[in-house]
PDB file of C-alpha atoms in Angstrom:
ATOM      1  CA  THR A  42       0.000   0.000   0.000  1.00 46.00           C
ATOM      2  CA  SER A  43       1.079   3.525  -0.703  1.00 53.00           C
ATOM      3  CA  LYS A  44       1.476   6.148   1.945  1.00 56.00           C
ATOM      4  CA  LEU A  45       1.243   9.865   1.467  1.00 57.00           C
ATOM      5  CA  ILE A  46       4.017  11.924   3.042  1.00 57.00           C
ATOM      6  CA  ARG A  47       3.484  15.681   3.181  1.00 56.00           C
ATOM      7  CA  THR A  48       6.299  18.062   3.981  1.00 55.00           C
ATOM      8  CA  SER A  49       6.317  21.835   4.016  1.00 46.00           C
ATOM      9  CA  LYS A  50       8.102  21.873   0.650  1.00 53.00           C
ATOM     10  CA  SER A  51       6.589  19.050  -1.391  1.00 52.00           C
ATOM     11  CA  ILE A  52       4.570  15.886  -1.368  1.00 56.00           C
ATOM     12  CA  THR A  53       5.901  12.352  -1.625  1.00 58.00           C
ATOM     13  CA  PHE A  54       3.992   9.196  -2.352  1.00 58.00           C
ATOM     14  CA  ARG A  55       5.919   6.488  -0.506  1.00 53.00           C
ATOM     15  CA  ASP A  56       5.422   3.223  -2.372  1.00 51.00           C
ATOM     16  CA  THR A  57       7.210   0.071  -3.433  1.00 48.00           C
ATOM     17  CA  SER A  58       8.170   1.314  -6.894  1.00 59.00           C
ATOM     18  CA  SER A  59      11.779   2.374  -6.290  1.00 80.00           C
ATOM     19  CA  GLN A  60      12.844   0.447  -9.409  1.00 83.00           C
ATOM     20  CA  GLN A  61      10.050   2.144 -11.357  1.00 84.00           C
ATOM     21  CA  LEU A  62      11.162   5.534 -10.000  1.00 89.00           C
ATOM     22  CA  ALA A  63      14.804   4.931 -10.979  1.00 91.00           C
ATOM     23  CA  ALA A  64      13.878   3.581 -14.431  1.00 89.00           C
ATOM     24  CA  MET A  65      11.477   6.457 -15.160  1.00 92.00           C
ATOM     25  CA  ASN A  66      13.981   9.064 -13.961  1.00 95.00           C
ATOM     26  CA  HIS A  67      16.667   7.494 -16.164  1.00 95.00           C
ATOM     27  CA  THR A  68      14.368   7.613 -19.203  1.00 94.00           C
ATOM     28  CA  MET A  69      13.374  11.227 -18.550  1.00 96.00           C
ATOM     29  CA  THR A  70      16.991  12.291 -17.938  1.00 97.00           C
ATOM     30  CA  CYS A  71      18.133  10.706 -21.230  1.00 97.00           C
ATOM     31  CA  LEU A  72      15.362  12.469 -23.153  1.00 96.00           C
ATOM     32  CA  GLU A  73      16.260  15.809 -21.548  1.00 96.00           C
ATOM     33  CA  LYS A  74      20.013  15.454 -22.098  1.00 96.00           C
ATOM     34  CA  ASN A  75      19.387  14.853 -25.791  1.00 97.00           C
ATOM     35  CA  LEU A  76      16.947  17.802 -25.985  1.00 96.00           C
ATOM     36  CA  LEU A  77      14.215  15.566 -27.393  1.00 94.00           C
ATOM     37  CA  SER A  78      10.529  16.374 -27.557  1.00 89.00           C
ATOM     38  CA  PHE A  79       8.395  13.452 -26.436  1.00 89.00           C
ATOM     39  CA  THR A  80       5.061  12.240 -25.172  1.00 89.00           C
ATOM     40  CA  LEU A  81       5.109   9.790 -22.300  1.00 84.00           C
ATOM     41  CA  TRP A  82       2.259   7.336 -22.406  1.00 82.00           C
ATOM     42  CA  ASN A  83       1.998   4.031 -20.603  1.00 83.00           C
ATOM     43  CA  TYR A  84      -1.269   3.594 -18.789  1.00 83.00           C
ATOM     44  CA  THR A  85      -2.712   0.203 -17.935  1.00 88.00           C
ATOM     45  CA  SER A  86      -6.013   0.616 -16.107  1.00 86.00           C
ATOM     46  CA  ASP A  87      -5.899  -2.874 -14.586  1.00 90.00           C
ATOM     47  CA  HIS A  88      -2.228  -2.758 -13.533  1.00 89.00           C
ATOM     48  CA  SER A  89      -1.378  -4.446 -10.238  1.00 89.00           C
ATOM     49  CA  ASP A  90       1.841  -4.907  -8.304  1.00 85.00           C
ATOM     50  CA  ARG A  91       1.395  -8.661  -8.540  1.00 88.00           C
ATOM     51  CA  ASP A  92       0.603  -8.955 -12.283  1.00 91.00           C
ATOM     52  CA  GLY A  93       2.215  -5.805 -13.682  1.00 89.00           C
ATOM     53  CA  ASP A  94       0.717  -4.591 -16.964  1.00 90.00           C
ATOM     54  CA  ILE A  95      -0.682  -8.057 -17.745  1.00 89.00           C
ATOM     55  CA  TRP A  96       1.081  -8.028 -21.097  1.00 85.00           C
ATOM     56  CA  ASN A  97       4.392  -9.566 -22.058  1.00 87.00           C
ATOM     57  CA  GLY A  98       5.686  -9.486 -18.468  1.00 85.00           C
ATOM     58  CA  GLU A  99       5.931  -5.676 -18.533  1.00 85.00           C
ATOM     59  CA  ASN A 100       5.485  -3.496 -15.462  1.00 83.00           C
ATOM     60  CA  LEU A 101       5.715   0.052 -16.816  1.00 84.00           C
ATOM     61  CA  SER A 102       2.299   1.608 -16.221  1.00 87.00           C
ATOM     62  CA  VAL A 103       2.358   5.082 -14.694  1.00 89.00           C
ATOM     63  CA  TYR A 104      -0.890   4.295 -12.835  1.00 90.00           C
ATOM     64  CA  SER A 105      -1.957   1.514 -10.503  1.00 88.00           C
ATOM     65  CA  GLU A 106      -4.942   1.039  -8.223  1.00 88.00           C
ATOM     66  CA  ASP A 107      -2.454  -0.612  -5.828  1.00 88.00           C
ATOM     67  CA  HIS A 108      -0.754   2.771  -5.371  1.00 86.00           C
ATOM     68  CA  LYS A 109      -3.815   4.823  -4.488  1.00 87.00           C
ATOM     69  CA  CYS A 110      -3.696   6.617  -1.136  1.00 86.00           C
ATOM     70  CA  GLY A 111      -7.427   7.298  -1.077  1.00 86.00           C
ATOM     71  CA  LEU A 112      -7.195  11.075  -1.323  1.00 87.00           C
ATOM     72  CA  ASP A 113     -10.416  13.058  -1.383  1.00 88.00           C
ATOM     73  CA  LYS A 114     -11.264  14.800  -4.667  1.00 90.00           C
ATOM     74  CA  THR A 115     -11.025  18.158  -2.878  1.00 88.00           C
ATOM     75  CA  ASP A 116      -7.361  17.510  -1.996  1.00 85.00           C
ATOM     76  CA  SER A 117      -5.093  19.478  -4.331  1.00 80.00           C
ATOM     77  CA  TYR A 118      -2.864  16.397  -4.699  1.00 85.00           C
ATOM     78  CA  TYR A 119      -5.754  14.141  -5.756  1.00 88.00           C
ATOM     79  CA  ILE A 120      -4.545  14.279  -9.384  1.00 89.00           C
ATOM     80  CA  TYR A 121      -1.438  12.291  -8.358  1.00 89.00           C
ATOM     81  CA  ASP A 122      -3.280   9.579  -6.422  1.00 89.00           C
ATOM     82  CA  GLY A 123      -2.472   6.181  -7.924  1.00 89.00           C
ATOM     83  CA  LEU A 124       0.464   7.371 -10.009  1.00 89.00           C
ATOM     84  CA  ARG A 125       3.614   5.265  -9.901  1.00 88.00           C
ATOM     85  CA  ALA A 126       6.960   7.081  -9.845  1.00 88.00           C
ATOM     86  CA  ALA A 127       5.186  10.427 -10.222  1.00 90.00           C
ATOM     87  CA  ARG A 128       8.206  12.388  -8.933  1.00 90.00           C
ATOM     88  CA  ALA A 129      10.224  11.086 -11.880  1.00 93.00           C
ATOM     89  CA  PHE A 130       7.866  12.208 -14.653  1.00 93.00           C
ATOM     90  CA  VAL A 131       5.865  15.062 -13.079  1.00 94.00           C
ATOM     91  CA  ARG A 132       8.850  17.381 -13.126  1.00 96.00           C
ATOM     92  CA  PRO A 133       9.882  20.894 -14.129  1.00 97.00           C
ATOM     93  CA  TYR A 134      10.456  21.487 -17.826  1.00 96.00           C
ATOM     94  CA  ALA A 135      10.800  24.375 -20.264  1.00 97.00           C
ATOM     95  CA  GLN A 136       7.496  24.616 -22.111  1.00 96.00           C
ATOM     96  CA  TYR A 137       8.553  27.615 -24.204  1.00 96.00           C
ATOM     97  CA  ILE A 138      12.120  28.699 -24.988  1.00 96.00           C
ATOM     98  CA  THR A 139      12.892  32.015 -26.702  1.00 96.00           C
ATOM     99  CA  GLY A 140      16.056  30.750 -28.355  1.00 95.00           C
ATOM    100  CA  MET A 141      17.944  27.546 -29.086  1.00 96.00           C
ATOM    101  CA  PRO A 142      18.275  25.180 -26.099  1.00 97.00           C
ATOM    102  CA  ILE A 143      21.731  24.003 -25.061  1.00 97.00           C
ATOM    103  CA  VAL A 144      20.821  22.406 -21.703  1.00 97.00           C
ATOM    104  CA  ASN A 145      17.332  21.491 -20.473  1.00 96.00           C
ATOM    105  CA  GLU A 146      17.644  19.185 -17.477  1.00 97.00           C
ATOM    106  CA  PHE A 147      16.207  18.292 -14.110  1.00 97.00           C
ATOM    107  CA  ASP A 148      18.230  16.594 -11.369  1.00 97.00           C
ATOM    108  CA  MET A 149      15.640  14.676  -9.382  1.00 95.00           C
ATOM    109  CA  ALA A 150      18.013  13.889  -6.480  1.00 93.00           C
ATOM    110  CA  LYS A 151      18.909  17.560  -5.986  1.00 95.00           C
ATOM    111  CA  GLY A 152      15.504  19.011  -6.928  1.00 95.00           C
ATOM    112  CA  LYS A 153      17.214  21.325  -9.417  1.00 98.00           C
ATOM    113  CA  PHE A 154      16.110  22.369 -12.909  1.00 98.00           C
ATOM    114  CA  ARG A 155      18.511  24.058 -15.326  1.00 98.00           C
ATOM    115  CA  LEU A 156      17.851  25.683 -18.694  1.00 98.00           C
ATOM    116  CA  VAL A 157      20.607  27.168 -20.839  1.00 98.00           C
ATOM    117  CA  TYR A 158      19.867  28.580 -24.265  1.00 98.00           C
ATOM    118  CA  LYS A 159      21.359  30.938 -26.802  1.00 96.00           C
ATOM    119  CA  LEU A 160      19.781  33.546 -28.984  1.00 93.00           C
ATOM    120  CA  ASN A 161      18.910  32.365 -32.456  1.00 90.00           C
ATOM    121  CA  GLY A 162      18.533  35.670 -34.272  1.00 86.00           C
ATOM    122  CA  ILE A 163      14.771  35.918 -33.764  1.00 86.00           C
ATOM    123  CA  LYS A 164      13.375  38.656 -31.523  1.00 86.00           C
ATOM    124  CA  TYR A 165      10.586  37.360 -29.307  1.00 88.00           C
ATOM    125  CA  ASP A 166       7.997  39.525 -27.568  1.00 88.00           C
ATOM    126  CA  VAL A 167       7.223  36.781 -25.057  1.00 95.00           C
ATOM    127  CA  PRO A 168       9.226  35.191 -22.220  1.00 97.00           C
ATOM    128  CA  SER A 169      10.655  31.693 -21.904  1.00 98.00           C
ATOM    129  CA  GLU A 170       8.370  29.658 -19.650  1.00 98.00           C
ATOM    130  CA  ILE A 171       9.202  26.865 -17.235  1.00 98.00           C
ATOM    131  CA  PHE A 172       6.521  24.623 -15.760  1.00 97.00           C
ATOM    132  CA  VAL A 173       7.141  23.735 -12.079  1.00 97.00           C
ATOM    133  CA  PRO A 174       4.640  21.267 -10.564  1.00 95.00           C
ATOM    134  CA  LYS A 175       3.587  21.738  -6.966  1.00 92.00           C
ATOM    135  CA  LEU A 176       4.388  18.070  -6.520  1.00 90.00           C
ATOM    136  CA  TRP A 177       7.985  19.334  -6.302  1.00 91.00           C
ATOM    137  CA  CYS A 178       7.476  22.700  -4.661  1.00 90.00           C
ATOM    138  CA  SER A 179       4.231  23.341  -2.832  1.00 87.00           C
ATOM    139  CA  LYS A 180       4.985  26.954  -1.823  1.00 90.00           C
ATOM    140  CA  LYS A 181       6.552  29.715  -3.880  1.00 93.00           C
ATOM    141  CA  ALA A 182       8.834  30.568  -0.949  1.00 92.00           C
ATOM    142  CA  ASP A 183      10.428  27.099  -1.222  1.00 91.00           C
ATOM    143  CA  MET A 184      11.601  27.768  -4.780  1.00 96.00           C
ATOM    144  CA  LYS A 185      14.868  29.574  -5.469  1.00 98.00           C
ATOM    145  CA  VAL A 186      15.067  31.010  -8.997  1.00 98.00           C
ATOM    146  CA  SER A 187      18.375  32.269 -10.388  1.00 98.00           C
ATOM    147  CA  VAL A 188      18.800  33.896 -13.806  1.00 98.00           C
ATOM    148  CA  SER A 189      21.942  34.941 -15.651  1.00 97.00           C
ATOM    149  CA  ASP A 190      20.449  38.263 -16.750  1.00 95.00           C
ATOM    150  CA  GLY A 191      17.137  39.956 -17.425  1.00 95.00           C
ATOM    151  CA  LYS A 192      14.130  39.450 -15.176  1.00 96.00           C
ATOM    152  CA  TYR A 193      11.652  36.764 -14.151  1.00 98.00           C
ATOM    153  CA  GLU A 194       8.319  36.355 -12.427  1.00 98.00           C
ATOM    154  CA  VAL A 195       6.537  33.345 -10.982  1.00 98.00           C
ATOM    155  CA  GLU A 196       2.863  32.781 -11.784  1.00 97.00           C
ATOM    156  CA  ASP A 197       0.890  30.637  -9.357  1.00 95.00           C
ATOM    157  CA  ASP A 198      -1.817  28.173 -10.407  1.00 92.00           C
ATOM    158  CA  ASP A 199      -3.695  25.688  -8.204  1.00 87.00           C
ATOM    159  CA  ARG A 200      -1.362  22.792  -9.053  1.00 89.00           C
ATOM    160  CA  TRP A 201       1.736  24.328 -10.638  1.00 94.00           C
ATOM    161  CA  TYR A 202       3.874  27.412 -11.122  1.00 97.00           C
ATOM    162  CA  VAL A 203       5.103  28.962 -14.347  1.00 98.00           C
ATOM    163  CA  VAL A 204       8.424  30.765 -14.154  1.00 98.00           C
ATOM    164  CA  LYS A 205       8.473  33.409 -16.894  1.00 98.00           C
ATOM    165  CA  TYR A 206      11.906  34.678 -17.915  1.00 98.00           C
ATOM    166  CA  TRP A 207      12.685  37.673 -20.119  1.00 96.00           C
ATOM    167  CA  HIS A 208      16.366  37.657 -21.070  1.00 95.00           C
ATOM    168  CA  SER A 209      18.355  40.781 -21.791  1.00 91.00           C
ATOM    169  CA  MET A 210      19.661  41.293 -25.297  1.00 82.00           C
ATOM    170  CA  ALA A 211      23.131  42.168 -23.941  1.00 76.00           C
ATOM    171  CA  SER A 212      24.341  38.557 -23.829  1.00 82.00           C
ATOM    172  CA  VAL A 213      24.016  35.649 -26.243  1.00 90.00           C
ATOM    173  CA  GLU A 214      23.677  32.788 -23.748  1.00 96.00           C
ATOM    174  CA  HIS A 215      21.056  32.709 -20.985  1.00 97.00           C
ATOM    175  CA  THR A 216      20.573  30.488 -17.921  1.00 98.00           C
ATOM    176  CA  VAL A 217      17.637  29.835 -15.595  1.00 98.00           C
ATOM    177  CA  GLU A 218      18.047  27.623 -12.545  1.00 98.00           C
ATOM    178  CA  ILE A 219      15.250  26.620 -10.225  1.00 98.00           C
ATOM    179  CA  LYS A 220      15.995  24.789  -6.990  1.00 97.00           C
ATOM    180  CA  VAL A 221      13.704  23.483  -4.286  1.00 92.00           C
ATOM    181  CA  ILE A 222      15.137  24.814  -1.017  1.00 90.00           C
TER     182      ILE A 222
END
């Protein structure tokens, strides 16, 4: 059975899927390091810890009834109830980059996201945007944002933050780092 652990900074679903967590984090890290766009989809509605995905001996589903904590629908973390290895795939990422990415990575062990990009000759009237789920940082005060130049602001939604970053035109390369403190 899963247990829900709440801390002042984030939420953790304690379950038996440490191998799933490590495997999912490895997959996500490889995709990020290679700057690949992707869609993650592996949902088996009748997954169980005992039988896995009930297909070809696989055990990759991101959801399992066996991992539900029984959260009430009014709980802001209800959307994560039943997810396996959620901390590995519900993670910060750059959803809009106003340039060419060089580094776009999240270190799950350190709780640190890093985006580095360079200008590509196009002038944008919008900021770069980084999605930060409240699964990783439940309060804005627990998030440390550092930028190489320019300015940023953090928008708050019920279940996530969006860090908006406007770079200065004075430099060619720009960095945004977000760390859970």
